[in-house]
Tab-separated table of C-alpha atoms and ligand atoms in Angstrom:
chain	number	residue	atom	x	y	z
A	166	MET	CA	28.786	7.614	184.810
A	167	GLU	CA	27.687	6.179	188.168
A	168	ILE	CA	26.792	9.181	190.381
A	169	ASN	CA	27.608	7.236	193.577
A	170	SER	CA	31.229	6.654	192.506
A	171	LEU	CA	31.924	10.346	191.798
A	172	ASP	CA	34.488	12.367	193.734
A	173	LEU	CA	32.058	15.109	194.842
A	174	ALA	CA	34.703	17.755	195.565
A	175	GLU	CA	36.272	17.199	192.137
A	176	ASN	CA	32.799	17.278	190.513
A	177	ARG	CA	32.092	20.686	192.135
A	178	ARG	CA	35.527	21.989	191.133
A	179	ARG	CA	34.741	20.979	187.559
A	180	MET	CA	31.364	22.775	187.733
A	181	LEU	CA	32.957	26.066	188.795
A	182	ALA	CA	35.807	25.675	186.294
A	183	GLY	CA	33.340	25.338	183.405
A	184	GLU	CA	34.239	21.671	182.788
A	185	LEU	CA	31.754	18.828	182.296
A	186	TYR	CA	30.248	17.802	185.657
A	187	TYR	CA	27.145	16.074	187.027
A	188	ALA	CA	24.428	18.320	188.538
A	189	PHE	CA	22.281	15.702	190.273
A	190	THR	CA	24.759	14.639	192.963
A	191	PRO	CA	23.528	14.657	196.581
A	192	ASP	CA	25.680	17.651	197.599
A	193	LEU	CA	24.753	19.873	194.643
A	194	THR	CA	21.072	18.910	194.928
A	195	ALA	CA	21.167	19.786	198.649
A	196	ASP	CA	22.786	23.150	197.853
A	197	ARG	CA	20.100	23.943	195.269
A	198	ASN	CA	17.376	22.919	197.728
A	199	ARG	CA	18.894	25.211	200.365
A	200	CYS	CA	18.834	28.082	197.890
A	201	LYS	CA	15.294	27.241	196.778
A	202	ALA	CA	14.082	27.476	200.397
A	203	ALA	CA	15.993	30.746	200.942
A	204	CYS	CA	14.485	32.220	197.749
A	205	ALA	CA	10.984	31.097	198.839
A	206	ALA	CA	11.448	32.811	202.224
A	207	PHE	CA	12.690	36.000	200.540
A	208	ASN	CA	9.889	35.997	197.951
A	209	MET	CA	7.232	35.432	200.593
A	210	ALA	CA	8.604	38.281	202.751
A	211	CYS	CA	8.721	40.534	199.689
A	212	ALA	CA	5.102	39.739	198.822
A	213	ASN	CA	4.098	40.463	202.426
A	214	GLY	CA	5.782	43.876	202.468
A	215	ALA	CA	8.538	42.996	204.961
A	216	SER	CA	10.841	45.744	206.239
A	217	ARG	CA	13.979	46.700	204.311
A	218	ARG	CA	16.121	45.188	207.097
A	219	LYS	CA	14.257	41.856	207.009
A	220	LEU	CA	14.566	41.701	203.219
A	221	VAL	CA	18.293	42.438	203.329
A	222	GLU	CA	18.747	39.689	205.950
A	223	LEU	CA	16.845	37.195	203.786
A	224	TRP	CA	18.754	38.304	200.685
A	225	LYS	CA	22.042	37.656	202.499
A	226	ASP	CA	20.735	34.179	203.422
A	227	ILE	CA	20.209	33.412	199.732
A	228	LEU	CA	23.835	34.374	199.006
A	229	GLY	CA	25.168	32.545	202.072
A	230	ASP	CA	26.617	35.898	203.201
A	231	LYS	CA	27.367	35.611	206.945
A	232	THR	CA	28.781	39.125	207.432
A	233	PRO	CA	26.793	41.023	210.092
A	234	LEU	CA	24.522	43.911	209.136
A	235	PRO	CA	25.208	47.344	210.630
A	236	PRO	CA	23.155	47.834	213.840
A	237	PRO	CA	19.604	49.134	213.300
A	238	PRO	CA	19.056	52.912	213.657
A	239	SER	CA	16.984	54.164	216.603
A	240	ASP	CA	14.216	55.119	214.121
A	241	PRO	CA	13.422	51.965	212.087
A	242	ASN	CA	12.076	54.132	209.225
A	243	GLU	CA	15.551	55.560	208.672
A	244	GLU	CA	17.418	52.575	207.317
A	245	GLU	CA	19.998	54.600	205.389
A	246	THR	CA	22.644	52.316	206.938
A	247	LEU	CA	21.415	49.669	204.462
A	248	SER	CA	21.407	51.909	201.391
A	249	ASP	CA	24.386	50.155	199.800
A	250	TYR	CA	22.744	46.720	199.865
A	251	PRO	CA	21.001	45.644	196.651
A	252	TRP	CA	17.319	46.442	196.226
A	253	VAL	CA	15.593	43.306	195.027
A	254	ASP	CA	11.927	43.045	194.041
A	255	GLY	CA	10.830	39.441	194.259
A	256	PRO	CA	10.049	36.975	193.114
A	257	ILE	CA	13.595	35.963	192.242
A	258	LYS	CA	15.291	32.631	191.582
A	259	LEU	CA	18.951	31.730	191.985
A	260	ASP	CA	20.266	28.183	191.542
A	261	TYR	CA	22.961	28.160	194.256
A	262	GLY	CA	23.144	31.775	195.449
A	263	ILE	CA	26.615	31.211	196.899
A	264	TYR	CA	28.161	31.619	193.435
A	265	CYS	CA	26.563	35.028	192.738
A	266	LYS	CA	28.125	38.337	193.726
A	267	PHE	CA	26.271	41.671	193.592
A	268	GLY	CA	27.904	45.093	193.953
A	269	LYS	CA	26.623	48.004	196.000
A	270	GLN	CA	23.318	49.668	195.089
A	271	VAL	CA	22.309	47.086	192.505
A	272	TYR	CA	18.579	47.042	191.678
A	273	ILE	CA	16.780	43.890	190.495
A	274	ASN	CA	13.183	44.091	189.301
A	275	SER	CA	10.750	41.145	189.573
A	276	ASN	CA	10.956	37.651	188.029
A	277	CYS	CA	14.703	37.582	187.421
A	278	ILE	CA	16.665	34.311	187.254
A	279	PHE	CA	20.337	33.689	188.003
A	280	LEU	CA	21.541	30.175	187.116
A	281	ASP	CA	24.897	30.344	188.889
A	282	THR	CA	26.462	26.973	188.087
A	283	CYS	CA	29.520	29.101	187.332
A	284	ARG	CA	30.155	32.448	189.000
A	285	ILE	CA	27.876	35.387	188.147
A	286	THR	CA	29.183	38.846	189.078
A	287	ILE	CA	27.063	42.004	188.828
A	288	GLY	CA	28.847	45.340	189.184
A	289	ALA	CA	27.842	48.195	191.502
A	290	ARG	CA	24.884	50.428	190.594
A	291	THR	CA	23.720	48.116	187.833
A	292	LEU	CA	19.943	48.194	187.267
A	293	ILE	CA	18.173	45.043	186.103
A	294	GLY	CA	14.677	45.211	184.596
A	295	PRO	CA	11.907	42.645	185.057
A	296	ASN	CA	12.116	39.090	183.669
A	297	CYS	CA	15.869	39.179	183.040
A	298	SER	CA	17.774	35.894	182.973
A	299	PHE	CA	21.476	35.329	183.563
A	300	TYR	CA	22.343	31.815	182.449
A	301	ALA	CA	25.812	30.644	183.450
A	302	ALA	CA	24.466	27.093	183.028
A	303	ASN	CA	24.922	25.257	179.738
A	304	HIS	CA	24.563	21.733	178.309
A	305	PRO	CA	26.460	19.903	175.566
A	306	THR	CA	24.825	20.364	172.155
A	307	ASP	CA	25.541	16.683	171.337
A	308	PRO	CA	22.336	14.959	172.559
A	309	PHE	CA	24.141	11.664	173.210
A	310	ILE	CA	26.575	13.320	175.632
A	311	ARG	CA	23.778	15.541	177.058
A	312	ASN	CA	21.671	12.463	177.886
A	313	GLY	CA	18.898	14.152	179.907
A	314	THR	CA	19.383	14.295	183.654
A	315	SER	CA	21.903	11.397	183.539
A	316	GLY	CA	24.417	13.237	181.382
A	317	PRO	CA	27.067	15.794	182.258
A	318	GLU	CA	26.725	19.554	181.766
A	319	ASN	CA	29.027	22.534	181.855
A	320	GLY	CA	28.704	26.284	182.234
A	321	LYS	CA	30.690	29.484	181.852
A	322	PRO	CA	30.913	32.517	184.164
A	323	ILE	CA	29.014	35.761	183.514
A	324	THR	CA	30.590	39.088	184.459
A	325	ILE	CA	28.686	42.388	184.327
A	326	GLY	CA	30.472	45.695	184.891
A	327	GLU	CA	29.447	48.644	187.043
A	328	ASP	CA	26.713	51.126	186.085
A	329	CYS	CA	24.939	48.918	183.536
A	330	TRP	CA	21.211	48.924	182.815
A	331	PHE	CA	19.299	45.892	181.561
A	332	GLY	CA	15.852	46.566	180.069
A	333	GLY	CA	13.118	44.013	180.664
A	334	SER	CA	13.321	40.392	179.439
A	335	VAL	CA	17.037	40.365	178.611
A	336	VAL	CA	18.810	37.003	178.403
A	337	VAL	CA	22.555	36.848	179.070
A	338	CYS	CA	24.143	33.641	177.781
A	339	PRO	CA	26.965	31.628	179.408
A	340	GLY	CA	30.465	33.072	179.224
A	341	VAL	CA	29.439	36.656	178.443
A	342	THR	CA	31.370	39.597	179.904
A	343	ILE	CA	29.683	42.998	179.705
A	344	GLY	CA	31.724	46.137	180.305
A	345	ARG	CA	31.044	49.238	182.379
A	346	GLY	CA	28.176	51.646	181.743
A	347	VAL	CA	26.419	49.424	179.190
A	348	THR	CA	22.692	49.656	178.384
A	349	VAL	CA	21.028	46.486	177.096
A	350	GLY	CA	17.719	47.063	175.273
A	351	ALA	CA	14.531	45.284	176.294
A	352	GLY	CA	14.200	41.749	174.971
A	353	SER	CA	17.841	41.408	173.925
A	354	VAL	CA	19.744	38.135	173.926
A	355	VAL	CA	23.401	38.798	174.716
A	356	THR	CA	25.556	36.040	173.252
A	357	ARG	CA	28.948	37.783	172.929
A	358	ASP	CA	31.079	40.094	175.100
A	359	VAL	CA	30.122	43.787	175.140
A	360	PRO	CA	32.665	46.642	175.560
A	361	ASP	CA	32.355	49.598	177.985
A	362	PHE	CA	29.925	52.486	177.420
A	363	VAL	CA	27.729	51.218	174.600
A	364	VAL	CA	24.026	50.529	174.050
A	365	VAL	CA	23.272	47.083	172.647
A	366	ALA	CA	19.940	45.644	171.538
A	367	GLY	CA	18.388	42.790	169.600
A	368	ASN	CA	18.803	39.054	169.209
A	369	PRO	CA	21.699	38.537	169.051
A	370	ALA	CA	22.489	41.861	170.779
A	371	LYS	CA	24.489	44.283	168.617
A	372	ILE	CA	25.898	47.732	169.377
A	373	ILE	CA	23.380	50.435	168.396
A	374	LYS	CA	25.143	53.384	170.077
A	375	ARG	CA	28.563	54.270	171.498
A	376	LEU	CA	28.584	56.773	174.377
A	377	GLU	CA	30.920	59.746	174.418
A	378	VAL	CA	32.586	59.349	177.802
A	379	GLY	CA	35.612	61.386	178.779
A	380	ASP	CA	38.903	59.876	179.956
A	381	GLU	CA	38.170	61.110	183.513
A	382	ALA	CA	34.989	59.004	183.731
A	383	ARG	CA	36.883	55.942	182.509
A	384	LYS	CA	39.627	56.619	185.080
A	385	ASP	CA	37.051	57.050	187.900
A	386	GLY	CA	35.779	53.569	187.169
A	387	GLU	CA	39.278	52.103	187.280
A	388	ASN	CA	40.048	53.862	190.588
A	389	GLU	CA	36.774	52.675	192.088
A	390	ARG	CA	37.539	49.088	191.134
A	391	LYS	CA	40.951	49.371	192.812
A	392	GLY	CA	39.218	50.798	195.930
A	393	GLU	CA	40.967	54.208	195.673
B	516	ACO	C1	15.605	48.649	185.869
B	516	ACO	C2	14.230	48.515	185.306
B	516	ACO	O1	13.375	48.074	185.991
B	516	ACO	S1	13.963	48.918	183.669
B	516	ACO	C3	12.223	48.793	183.358
B	516	ACO	C4	11.911	48.246	182.014
B	516	ACO	N1	12.247	49.189	180.943
B	516	ACO	C5	12.718	48.738	179.795
B	516	ACO	O2	12.884	47.544	179.571
B	516	ACO	C6	13.063	49.769	178.764
B	516	ACO	C7	14.367	49.433	178.046
B	516	ACO	N2	14.649	50.438	177.052
B	516	ACO	C8	14.946	50.126	175.756
B	516	ACO	O3	15.005	48.962	175.332
B	516	ACO	C9	15.215	51.322	174.865
B	516	ACO	O4	14.702	51.045	173.564
B	516	ACO	C10	16.722	51.678	174.761
B	516	ACO	C11	17.241	52.124	176.143
B	516	ACO	C12	17.568	50.511	174.274
B	516	ACO	C13	16.810	52.855	173.786
B	516	ACO	O5	18.143	53.246	173.621
B	516	ACO	P1	18.513	54.424	172.611
B	516	ACO	O6	20.007	54.511	172.554
B	516	ACO	O7	17.776	55.664	173.021
B	516	ACO	O8	18.006	53.857	171.224
B	516	ACO	P2	16.964	54.482	170.178
B	516	ACO	O9	15.591	54.533	170.772
B	516	ACO	O10	17.539	55.744	169.615
B	516	ACO	O11	16.946	53.363	169.034
B	516	ACO	C14	18.062	53.147	168.177
B	516	ACO	C15	17.726	51.948	167.290
B	516	ACO	O12	17.729	50.758	168.106
B	516	ACO	C16	16.455	50.095	168.016
B	516	ACO	N3	16.124	49.585	169.351
B	516	ACO	C17	15.910	50.285	170.482
B	516	ACO	N4	15.602	49.472	171.497
B	516	ACO	C18	15.619	48.217	171.007
B	516	ACO	C19	15.375	46.960	171.572
B	516	ACO	N5	15.062	46.835	172.876
B	516	ACO	N6	15.491	45.874	170.774
B	516	ACO	C20	15.806	45.998	169.454
B	516	ACO	N7	16.056	47.183	168.865
B	516	ACO	C21	15.946	48.283	169.624
B	516	ACO	C22	15.479	51.179	167.579
B	516	ACO	O13	14.362	50.613	166.920
B	516	ACO	C23	16.340	52.006	166.658
B	516	ACO	O14	16.440	51.365	165.429
B	516	ACO	P3	16.331	52.243	164.045
B	516	ACO	O15	17.512	53.171	164.096
B	516	ACO	O16	16.421	51.179	162.989
B	516	ACO	O17	15.026	52.957	164.135
């Protein structure tokens, strides 16, 4: 495939739809470079102990989120107006940033990676331990189609529910959906969907515990998702 003859909009549509597409086109490369620079700025500010407000601004830059922040409080030490924004300990790496969505009060520990060639959604109040990787990106297993950086690739979206907890060094593979209130043990590799309210661990991750959660708690989650 000659990169220069590609319909770039169609190529991007294919990327997000999980179809075979080419990653090294000028527009996708420029988008990744934009995100790389935004991540570098965020990581540098994090390492230098920047204020919560500065870090939230830089985090929003990574995601391409143009919505304005609430005005600063008169006392800059009282930034409770920002309490719903994710807490992110750098360094962090996202591929595009614009294809990731994080719910309120998410926490991300250091050295996490989000390869968002398809959409990655993380539910509210989910806690993510250090060195976790969320790989929506994938390549064909046939080496002759894969063909290094000249070949096409495809991905699958990753969806994580609310109130999950990922221990350190978890890998989430392309196409995985994890339910609400799930705990994922340290070092797990999640290759298949996970239902609500369970603990999974291992490689591949398997259910090691089911939580007793009343119907009311399940209903609360549904209402919250509907914005009630
Ligand atoms: C947001 C942050 O920054 S988090 C900071 C980093 N912290 C971490 O990464 C800690 C993550 N915690 C873990 O992995 C814990 O082991 C938990 C949460 C999974 C333990 O969950 P529990 O439901 O209490 O499991 P429990 O300890 O009873 O173990 C049940 C079984 O699963 C196994 N198991 C527990 N954790 C794991 C794991 N990570 N990988 C593989 N097996 C595991 C146990 O060995 C045990 O097996 P056995 O019955 O054969 O002895």
